[in-house]
Short mmCIF file of C-alpha atoms and ligand atoms in Angstrom, two decimals:
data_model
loop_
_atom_site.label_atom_id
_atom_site.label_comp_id
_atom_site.label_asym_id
_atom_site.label_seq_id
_atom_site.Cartn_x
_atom_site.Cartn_y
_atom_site.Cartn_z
CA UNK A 1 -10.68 8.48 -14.66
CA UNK A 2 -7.29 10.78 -13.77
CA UNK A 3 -4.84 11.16 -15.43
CA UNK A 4 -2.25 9.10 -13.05
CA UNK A 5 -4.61 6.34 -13.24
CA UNK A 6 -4.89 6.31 -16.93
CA UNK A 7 -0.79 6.14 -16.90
CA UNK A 8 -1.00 3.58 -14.10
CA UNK A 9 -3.35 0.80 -16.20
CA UNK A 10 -1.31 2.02 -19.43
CA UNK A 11 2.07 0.58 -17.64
CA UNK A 12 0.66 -2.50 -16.21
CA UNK A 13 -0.50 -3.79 -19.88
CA UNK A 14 2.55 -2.91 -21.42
CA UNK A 15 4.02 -6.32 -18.96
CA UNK A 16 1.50 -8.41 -17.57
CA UNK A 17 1.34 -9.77 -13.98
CA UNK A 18 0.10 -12.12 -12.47
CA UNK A 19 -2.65 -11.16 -9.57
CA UNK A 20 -4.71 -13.31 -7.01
CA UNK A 21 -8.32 -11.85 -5.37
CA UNK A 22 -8.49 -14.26 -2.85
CA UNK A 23 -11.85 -12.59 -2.20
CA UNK A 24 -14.06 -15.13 -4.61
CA UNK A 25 -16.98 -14.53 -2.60
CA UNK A 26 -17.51 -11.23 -3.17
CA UNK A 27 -19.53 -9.79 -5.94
CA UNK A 28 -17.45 -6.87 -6.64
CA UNK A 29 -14.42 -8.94 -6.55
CA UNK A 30 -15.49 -11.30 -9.34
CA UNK A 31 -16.86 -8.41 -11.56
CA UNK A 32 -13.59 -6.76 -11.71
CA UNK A 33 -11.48 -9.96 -12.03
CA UNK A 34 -13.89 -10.32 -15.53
CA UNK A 35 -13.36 -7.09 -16.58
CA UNK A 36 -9.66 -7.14 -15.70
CA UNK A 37 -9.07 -10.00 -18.05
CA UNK A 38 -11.38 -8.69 -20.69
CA UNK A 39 -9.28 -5.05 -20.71
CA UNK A 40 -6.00 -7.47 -20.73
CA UNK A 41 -4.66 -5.51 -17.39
CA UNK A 42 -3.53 -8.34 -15.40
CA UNK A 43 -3.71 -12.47 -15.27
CA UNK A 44 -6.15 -12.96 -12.28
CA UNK A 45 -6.70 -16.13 -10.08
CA UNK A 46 -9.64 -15.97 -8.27
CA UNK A 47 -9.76 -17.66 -4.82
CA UNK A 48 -13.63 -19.61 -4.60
CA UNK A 49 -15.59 -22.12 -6.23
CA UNK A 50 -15.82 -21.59 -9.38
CA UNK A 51 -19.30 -23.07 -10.52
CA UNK A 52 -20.47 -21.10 -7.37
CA UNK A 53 -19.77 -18.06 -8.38
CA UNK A 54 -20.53 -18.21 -11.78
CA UNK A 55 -24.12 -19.05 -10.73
CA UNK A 56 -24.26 -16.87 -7.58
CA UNK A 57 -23.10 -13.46 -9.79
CA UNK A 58 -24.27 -14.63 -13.69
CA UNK A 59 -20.81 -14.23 -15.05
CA UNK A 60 -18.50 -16.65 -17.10
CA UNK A 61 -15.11 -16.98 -15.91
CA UNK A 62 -13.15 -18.13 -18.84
CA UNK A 63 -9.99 -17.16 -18.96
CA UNK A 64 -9.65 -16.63 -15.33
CA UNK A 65 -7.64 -19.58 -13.23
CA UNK A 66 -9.97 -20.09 -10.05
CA UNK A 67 -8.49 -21.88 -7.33
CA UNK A 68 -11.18 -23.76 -4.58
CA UNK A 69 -9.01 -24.39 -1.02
CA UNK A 70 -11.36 -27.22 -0.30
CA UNK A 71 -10.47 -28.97 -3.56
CA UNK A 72 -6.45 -28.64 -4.10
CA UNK A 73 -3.56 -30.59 -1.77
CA UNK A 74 -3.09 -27.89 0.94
CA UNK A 75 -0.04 -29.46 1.97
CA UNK A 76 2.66 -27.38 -0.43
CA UNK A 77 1.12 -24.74 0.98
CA UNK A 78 0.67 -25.70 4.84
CA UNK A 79 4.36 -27.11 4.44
CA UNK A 80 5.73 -23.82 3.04
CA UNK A 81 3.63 -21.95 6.18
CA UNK A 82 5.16 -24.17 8.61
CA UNK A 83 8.64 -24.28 7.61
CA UNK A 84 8.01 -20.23 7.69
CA UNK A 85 6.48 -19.94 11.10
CA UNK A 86 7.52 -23.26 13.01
CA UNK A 87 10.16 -20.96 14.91
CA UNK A 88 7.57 -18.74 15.96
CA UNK A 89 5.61 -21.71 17.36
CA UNK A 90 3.00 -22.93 14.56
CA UNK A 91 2.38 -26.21 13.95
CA UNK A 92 1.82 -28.19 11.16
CA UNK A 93 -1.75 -28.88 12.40
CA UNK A 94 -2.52 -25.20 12.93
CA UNK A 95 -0.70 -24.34 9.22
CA UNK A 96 -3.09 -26.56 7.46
CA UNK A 97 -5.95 -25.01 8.79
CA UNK A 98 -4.20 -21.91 8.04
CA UNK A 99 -3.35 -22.07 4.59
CA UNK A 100 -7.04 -23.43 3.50
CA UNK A 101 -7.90 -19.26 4.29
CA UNK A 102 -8.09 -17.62 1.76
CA UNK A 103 -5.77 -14.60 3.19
CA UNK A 104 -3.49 -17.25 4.11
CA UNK A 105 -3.77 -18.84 1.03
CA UNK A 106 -3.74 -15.98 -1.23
CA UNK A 107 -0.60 -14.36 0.47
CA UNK A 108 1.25 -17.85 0.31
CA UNK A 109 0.65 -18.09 -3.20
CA UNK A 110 2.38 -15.02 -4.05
CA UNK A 111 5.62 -16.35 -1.75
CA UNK A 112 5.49 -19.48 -3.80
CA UNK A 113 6.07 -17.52 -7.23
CA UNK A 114 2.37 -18.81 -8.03
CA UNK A 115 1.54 -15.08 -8.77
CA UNK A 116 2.88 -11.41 -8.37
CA UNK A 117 0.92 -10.14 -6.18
CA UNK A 118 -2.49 -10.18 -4.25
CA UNK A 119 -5.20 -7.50 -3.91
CA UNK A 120 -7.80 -8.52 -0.85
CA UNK A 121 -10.00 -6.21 1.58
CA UNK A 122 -13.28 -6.29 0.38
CA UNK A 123 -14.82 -8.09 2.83
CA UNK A 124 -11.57 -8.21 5.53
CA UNK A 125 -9.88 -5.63 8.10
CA UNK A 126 -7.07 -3.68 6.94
CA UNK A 127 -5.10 -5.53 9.65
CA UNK A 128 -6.31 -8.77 8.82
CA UNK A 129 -5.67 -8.13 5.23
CA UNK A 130 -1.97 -7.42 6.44
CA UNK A 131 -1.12 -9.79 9.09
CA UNK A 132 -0.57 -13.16 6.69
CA UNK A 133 1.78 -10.58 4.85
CA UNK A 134 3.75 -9.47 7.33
CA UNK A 135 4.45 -12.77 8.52
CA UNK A 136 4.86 -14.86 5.20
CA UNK A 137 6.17 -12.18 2.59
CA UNK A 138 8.01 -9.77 4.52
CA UNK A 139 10.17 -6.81 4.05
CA UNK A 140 12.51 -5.86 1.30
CA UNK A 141 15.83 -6.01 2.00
CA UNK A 142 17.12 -2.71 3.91
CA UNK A 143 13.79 -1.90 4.69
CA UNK A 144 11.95 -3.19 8.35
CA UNK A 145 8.76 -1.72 7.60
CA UNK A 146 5.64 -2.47 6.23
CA UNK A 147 4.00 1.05 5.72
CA UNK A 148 1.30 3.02 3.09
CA UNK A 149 0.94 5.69 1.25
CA UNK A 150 -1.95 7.11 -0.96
CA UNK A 151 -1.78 9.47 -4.09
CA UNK A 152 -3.51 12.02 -3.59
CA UNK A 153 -4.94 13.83 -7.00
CA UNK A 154 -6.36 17.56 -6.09
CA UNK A 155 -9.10 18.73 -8.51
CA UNK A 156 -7.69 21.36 -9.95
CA UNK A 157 -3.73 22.32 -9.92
CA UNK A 158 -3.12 25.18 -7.42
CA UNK A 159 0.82 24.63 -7.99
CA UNK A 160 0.79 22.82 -4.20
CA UNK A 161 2.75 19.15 -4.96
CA UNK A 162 3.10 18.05 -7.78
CA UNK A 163 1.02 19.87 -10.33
CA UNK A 164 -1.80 18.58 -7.76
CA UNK A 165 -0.64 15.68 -6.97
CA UNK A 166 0.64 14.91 -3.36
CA UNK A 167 2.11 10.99 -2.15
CA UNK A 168 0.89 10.86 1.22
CA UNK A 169 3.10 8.48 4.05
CA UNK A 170 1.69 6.85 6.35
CA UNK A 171 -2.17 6.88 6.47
CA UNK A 172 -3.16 3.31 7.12
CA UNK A 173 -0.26 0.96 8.78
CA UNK A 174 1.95 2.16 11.68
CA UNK A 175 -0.10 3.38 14.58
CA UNK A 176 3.01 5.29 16.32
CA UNK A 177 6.03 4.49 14.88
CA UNK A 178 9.16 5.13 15.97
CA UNK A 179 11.92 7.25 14.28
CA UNK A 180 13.47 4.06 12.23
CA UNK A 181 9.43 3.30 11.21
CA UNK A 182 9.31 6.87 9.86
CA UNK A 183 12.60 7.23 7.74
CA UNK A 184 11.12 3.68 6.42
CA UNK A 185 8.01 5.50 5.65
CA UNK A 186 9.61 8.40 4.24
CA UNK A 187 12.10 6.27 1.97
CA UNK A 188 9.22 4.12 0.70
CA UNK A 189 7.09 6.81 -0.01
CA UNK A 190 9.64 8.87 -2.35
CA UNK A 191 9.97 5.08 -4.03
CA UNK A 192 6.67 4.93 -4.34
CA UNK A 193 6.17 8.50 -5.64
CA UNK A 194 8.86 7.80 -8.30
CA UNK A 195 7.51 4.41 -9.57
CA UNK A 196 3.72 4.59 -9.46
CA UNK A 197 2.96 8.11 -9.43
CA UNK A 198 5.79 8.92 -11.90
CA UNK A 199 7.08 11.86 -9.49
CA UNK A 200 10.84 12.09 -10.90
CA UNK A 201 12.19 14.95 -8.11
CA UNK A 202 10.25 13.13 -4.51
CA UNK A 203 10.76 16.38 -2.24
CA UNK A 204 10.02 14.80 0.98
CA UNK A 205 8.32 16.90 4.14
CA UNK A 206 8.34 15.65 7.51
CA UNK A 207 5.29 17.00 8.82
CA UNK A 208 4.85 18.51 12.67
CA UNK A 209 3.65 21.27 14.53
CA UNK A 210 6.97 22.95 14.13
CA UNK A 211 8.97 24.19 11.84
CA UNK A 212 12.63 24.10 11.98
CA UNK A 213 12.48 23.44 15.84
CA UNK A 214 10.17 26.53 16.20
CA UNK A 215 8.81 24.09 19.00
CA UNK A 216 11.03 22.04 21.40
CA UNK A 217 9.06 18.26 21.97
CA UNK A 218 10.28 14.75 22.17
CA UNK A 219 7.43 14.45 19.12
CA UNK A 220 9.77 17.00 17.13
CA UNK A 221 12.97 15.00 18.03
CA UNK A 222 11.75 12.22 16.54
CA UNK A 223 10.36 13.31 13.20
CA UNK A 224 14.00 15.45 13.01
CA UNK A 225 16.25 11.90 14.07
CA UNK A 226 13.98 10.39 10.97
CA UNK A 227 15.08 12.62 8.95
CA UNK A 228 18.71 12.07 9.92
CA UNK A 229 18.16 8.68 9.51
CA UNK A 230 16.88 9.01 6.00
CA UNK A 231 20.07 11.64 5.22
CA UNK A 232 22.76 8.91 6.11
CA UNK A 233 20.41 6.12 4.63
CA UNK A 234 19.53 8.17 1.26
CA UNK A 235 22.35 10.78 1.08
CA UNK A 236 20.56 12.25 -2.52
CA UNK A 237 16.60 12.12 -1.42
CA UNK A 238 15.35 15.60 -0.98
CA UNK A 239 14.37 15.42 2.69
CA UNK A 240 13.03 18.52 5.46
CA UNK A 241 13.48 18.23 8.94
CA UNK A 242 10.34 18.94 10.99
CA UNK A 243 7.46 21.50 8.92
CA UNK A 244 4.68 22.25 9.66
CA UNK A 245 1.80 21.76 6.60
CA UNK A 246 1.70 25.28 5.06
CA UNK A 247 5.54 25.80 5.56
CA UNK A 248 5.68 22.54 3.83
CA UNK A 249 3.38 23.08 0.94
CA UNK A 250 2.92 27.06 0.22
CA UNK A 251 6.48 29.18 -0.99
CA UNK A 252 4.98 32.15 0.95
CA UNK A 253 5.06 30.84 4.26
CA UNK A 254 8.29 28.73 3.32
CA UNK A 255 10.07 31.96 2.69
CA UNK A 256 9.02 33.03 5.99
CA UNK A 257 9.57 29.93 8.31
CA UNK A 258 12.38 27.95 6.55
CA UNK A 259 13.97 30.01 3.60
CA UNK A 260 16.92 27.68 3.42
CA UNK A 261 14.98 24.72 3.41
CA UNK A 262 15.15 22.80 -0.42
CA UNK A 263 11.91 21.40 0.28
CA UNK A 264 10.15 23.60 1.99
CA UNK A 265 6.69 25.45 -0.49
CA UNK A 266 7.35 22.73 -2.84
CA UNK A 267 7.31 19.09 -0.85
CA UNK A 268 5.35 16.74 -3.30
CA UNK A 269 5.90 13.90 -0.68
CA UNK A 270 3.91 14.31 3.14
CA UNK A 271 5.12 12.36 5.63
CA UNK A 272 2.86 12.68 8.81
CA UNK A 273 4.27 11.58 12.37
CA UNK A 274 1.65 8.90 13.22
CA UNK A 275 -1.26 7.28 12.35
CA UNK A 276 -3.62 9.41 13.64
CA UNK A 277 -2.27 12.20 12.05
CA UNK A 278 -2.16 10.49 8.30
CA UNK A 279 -5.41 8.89 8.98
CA UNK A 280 -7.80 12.03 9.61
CA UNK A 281 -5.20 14.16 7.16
CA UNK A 282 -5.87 11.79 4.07
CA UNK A 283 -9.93 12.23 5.15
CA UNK A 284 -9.74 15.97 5.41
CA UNK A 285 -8.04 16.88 2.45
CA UNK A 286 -10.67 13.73 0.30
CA UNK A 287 -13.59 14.94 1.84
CA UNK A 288 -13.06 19.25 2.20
CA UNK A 289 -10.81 19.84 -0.67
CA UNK A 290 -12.23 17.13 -3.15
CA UNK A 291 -9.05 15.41 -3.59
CA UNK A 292 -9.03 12.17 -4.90
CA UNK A 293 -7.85 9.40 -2.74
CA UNK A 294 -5.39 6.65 -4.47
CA UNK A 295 -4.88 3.77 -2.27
CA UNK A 296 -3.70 2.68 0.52
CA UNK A 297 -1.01 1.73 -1.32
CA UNK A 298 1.10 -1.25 0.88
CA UNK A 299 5.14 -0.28 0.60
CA UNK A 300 8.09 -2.09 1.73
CA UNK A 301 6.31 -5.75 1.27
CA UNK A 302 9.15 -7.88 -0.22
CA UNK A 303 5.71 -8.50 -2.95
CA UNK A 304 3.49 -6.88 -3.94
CA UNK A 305 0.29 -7.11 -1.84
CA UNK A 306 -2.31 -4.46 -1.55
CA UNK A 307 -5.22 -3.51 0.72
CA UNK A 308 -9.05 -2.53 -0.49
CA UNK A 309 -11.61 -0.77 1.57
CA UNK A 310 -14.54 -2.37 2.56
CA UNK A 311 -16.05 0.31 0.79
CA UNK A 312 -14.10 -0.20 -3.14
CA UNK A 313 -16.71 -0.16 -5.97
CA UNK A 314 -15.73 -3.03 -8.95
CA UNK A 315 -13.80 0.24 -10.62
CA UNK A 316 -11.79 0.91 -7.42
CA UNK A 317 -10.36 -3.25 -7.46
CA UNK A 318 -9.61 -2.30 -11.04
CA UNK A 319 -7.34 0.50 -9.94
CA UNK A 320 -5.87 -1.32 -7.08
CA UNK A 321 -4.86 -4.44 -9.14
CA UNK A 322 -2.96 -1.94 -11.75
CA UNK A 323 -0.95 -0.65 -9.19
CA UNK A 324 -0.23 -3.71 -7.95
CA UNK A 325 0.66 -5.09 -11.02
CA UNK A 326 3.13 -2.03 -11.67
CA UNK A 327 4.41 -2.70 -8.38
CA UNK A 328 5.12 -6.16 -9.55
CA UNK A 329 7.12 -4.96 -12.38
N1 ACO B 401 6.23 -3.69 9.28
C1 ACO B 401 6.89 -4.87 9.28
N2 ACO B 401 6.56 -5.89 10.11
C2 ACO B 401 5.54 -5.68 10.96
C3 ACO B 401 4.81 -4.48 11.00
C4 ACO B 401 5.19 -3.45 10.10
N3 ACO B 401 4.56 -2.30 10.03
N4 ACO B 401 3.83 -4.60 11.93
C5 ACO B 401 3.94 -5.84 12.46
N5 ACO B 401 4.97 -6.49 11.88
C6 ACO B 401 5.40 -7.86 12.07
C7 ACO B 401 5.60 -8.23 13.52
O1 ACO B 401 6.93 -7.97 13.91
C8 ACO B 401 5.29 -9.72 13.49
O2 ACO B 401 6.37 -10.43 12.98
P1 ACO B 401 6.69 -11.92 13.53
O3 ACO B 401 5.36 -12.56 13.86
O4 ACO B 401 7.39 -12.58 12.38
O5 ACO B 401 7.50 -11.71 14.73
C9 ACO B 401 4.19 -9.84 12.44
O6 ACO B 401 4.32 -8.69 11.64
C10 ACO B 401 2.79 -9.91 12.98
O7 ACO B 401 2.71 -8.94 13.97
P2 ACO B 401 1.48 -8.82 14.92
O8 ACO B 401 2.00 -8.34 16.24
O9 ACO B 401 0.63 -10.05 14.91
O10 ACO B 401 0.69 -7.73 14.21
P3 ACO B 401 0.20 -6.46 14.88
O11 ACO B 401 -0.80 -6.83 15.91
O12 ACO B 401 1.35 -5.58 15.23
O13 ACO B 401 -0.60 -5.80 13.69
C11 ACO B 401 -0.98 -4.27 12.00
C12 ACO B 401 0.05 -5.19 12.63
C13 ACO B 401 -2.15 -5.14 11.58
C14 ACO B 401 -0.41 -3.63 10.79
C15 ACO B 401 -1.39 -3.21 13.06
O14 ACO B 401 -0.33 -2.34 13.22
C16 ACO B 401 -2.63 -2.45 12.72
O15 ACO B 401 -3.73 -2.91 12.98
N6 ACO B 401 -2.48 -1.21 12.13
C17 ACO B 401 -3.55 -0.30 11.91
C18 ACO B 401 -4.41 -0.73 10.75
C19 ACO B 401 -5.62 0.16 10.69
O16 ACO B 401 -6.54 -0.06 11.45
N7 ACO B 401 -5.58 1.18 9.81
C20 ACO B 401 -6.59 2.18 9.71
C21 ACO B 401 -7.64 1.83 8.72
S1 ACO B 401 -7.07 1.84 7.08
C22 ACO B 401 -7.79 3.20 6.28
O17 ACO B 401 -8.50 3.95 6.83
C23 ACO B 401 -7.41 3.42 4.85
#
């Protein structure tokens, strides 16, 4: 395990949170919920039945609360949905067959103070996984968007980032997101970079195919008007106009193409202009450089909720649930 993740589980013991896996069905799911509890990490309520799964996957689940949809009142719950989305159409009939889902469920439990946070994915979308979120929990106040980031841990420290480790913003949310959407990403990322990956100077690089309006776009504009955005928004966060990567990341080529730049050949904190961008980016630098992949990590939720791949092992949930519990605290 690295290093970050070692701090990561060592902060969520010290003050422990309360996490629902709405994902009761799944195998891997259950196995980390029993090792969670056993390694003291987090509280955990599983979302299932609970003599099911102890048969289907030959665990016990002591010590675990297990709530089954189909054998609870739904109504707090549909009541809470409705009052929440009534405006936007819903109706009390659709709510209640909402809220017996276990997204729907899971997510609404978290708005009722029932829990901190949830950690689903396993077997859903990442936009399925996000949808009951973004319309039940929310934004934080002063921010509008939902966005992600992932920590990304190099294998050996080449003095790019931060000792080798990078936050990257946003790889898994906001398909093309406006100016506002990116100084949200950029804000939440340097948050991010501060309170889970323990970053204490985020030196935040909004990435492009130019550098210091080297190129004249409408796709430049934008990154630079985010980064006048975040300026008025966050007058002390350490924040570039538009870099390219290696201008971003290496002090030779800094020295070169932005000299006066405080962020420039030592950004710790990537923010990449759209989706597809942050997407393949993340996948490059995992699969060619060996990097280690943290996340996504959901920012800007007014709670803590957090997003698995389909792919997560039972060690991967473990990781996810820590953050989310630190995120919690
Ligand atoms: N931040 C805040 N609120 C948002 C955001 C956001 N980023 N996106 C949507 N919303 C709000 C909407 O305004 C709406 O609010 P309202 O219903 O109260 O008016 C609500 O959330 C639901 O919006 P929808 O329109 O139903 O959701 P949408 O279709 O826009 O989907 C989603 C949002 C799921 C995040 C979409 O943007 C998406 O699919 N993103 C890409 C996900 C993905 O495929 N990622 C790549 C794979 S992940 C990986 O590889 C690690």
């Amino acid at each position: 395990m690295s290093e970050i993740l070692k701090q990561i589980q060592a902060k969520a013991k010290q003050n422990k949170k309360r996490i629902v896996l709405p994902e009761g069905s799944d195998e891997r799911i259950v196995k980390a919920s029993v090792q969670i509890v056993a390694d003291k990490l987090a509280e955990i309520t599983l979302i299932g039945n609970k003599a099911d799964m102890e048969k289907r996957f030959g665990v016990s689940l002591d010590g675990i609360t297990v709530v089954d949809p189909n054998a609870i009142d739904i109504t707090p719950y549909a009541t809470n949905l409705y009052e929440l989305r009534k405006a936007k159409g819903m109706t009390m009939e659709e709510a209640t067959r909402l809220a017996k889902d276990e997204m729907y469920l899971g997510v609404l439990m978290v708005e009722m103070d029932e829990a901190d946070g949830m950690v689903a994915g396993a077997n859903h979308s990442t936009g399925d996984m996000l949808r009951p979120g973004l319309q039940i929990v929310k934004t934080l106040p002063g921010i509008k968007t939902v966005s992600s980031c992932f920590i990304m841990v190099l294998p050996e420290d080449k003095g790019y980032g931060e000792s080798g480790v990078f936050i990257f913003g946003d790889c898994a949310v906001n398909i093309d997101p406006t100016a506002e959407q990116l100084a949200d990403i950029a804000i939440a990322s340097a948050e991010s970079a501060k309170s889970i990956a323990g970053i204490k100077e985020p030196r935040v690089a909004m990435l492009s195919f130019s550098t210091s309006c080297s190129a004249s776009h409408p796709f430049v504009d934008k990154v630079n008007e985010a980064s006048n955005i975040v300026h008025e928004k966050r007058p002390n966060l350490l924040i570039s106009g538009d870099l390219q990567l290696d201008a971003a990341i290496e002090p030779k080529v800094a020295c070169i193409k932005a000299p006066k730049s405080e962020v420039a050949g030592k950004a710790n904190v990537l923010i990449f202009p759209d989706l597809q961008s942050g997407n393949i980016g993340y996948k490059l630098v995992e699969r060619l450089a060996g990097a280690q992949a943290i996340g996504p990590i959901c920012q800007g939720f007014n709670k803590p909720l957090n997003d698995l791949s389909r792919g997560c092992s039972v060690e991967d949930v473990i990781n996810v649930v820590a953050i989310t519990a630190l995120q919690a605290q």
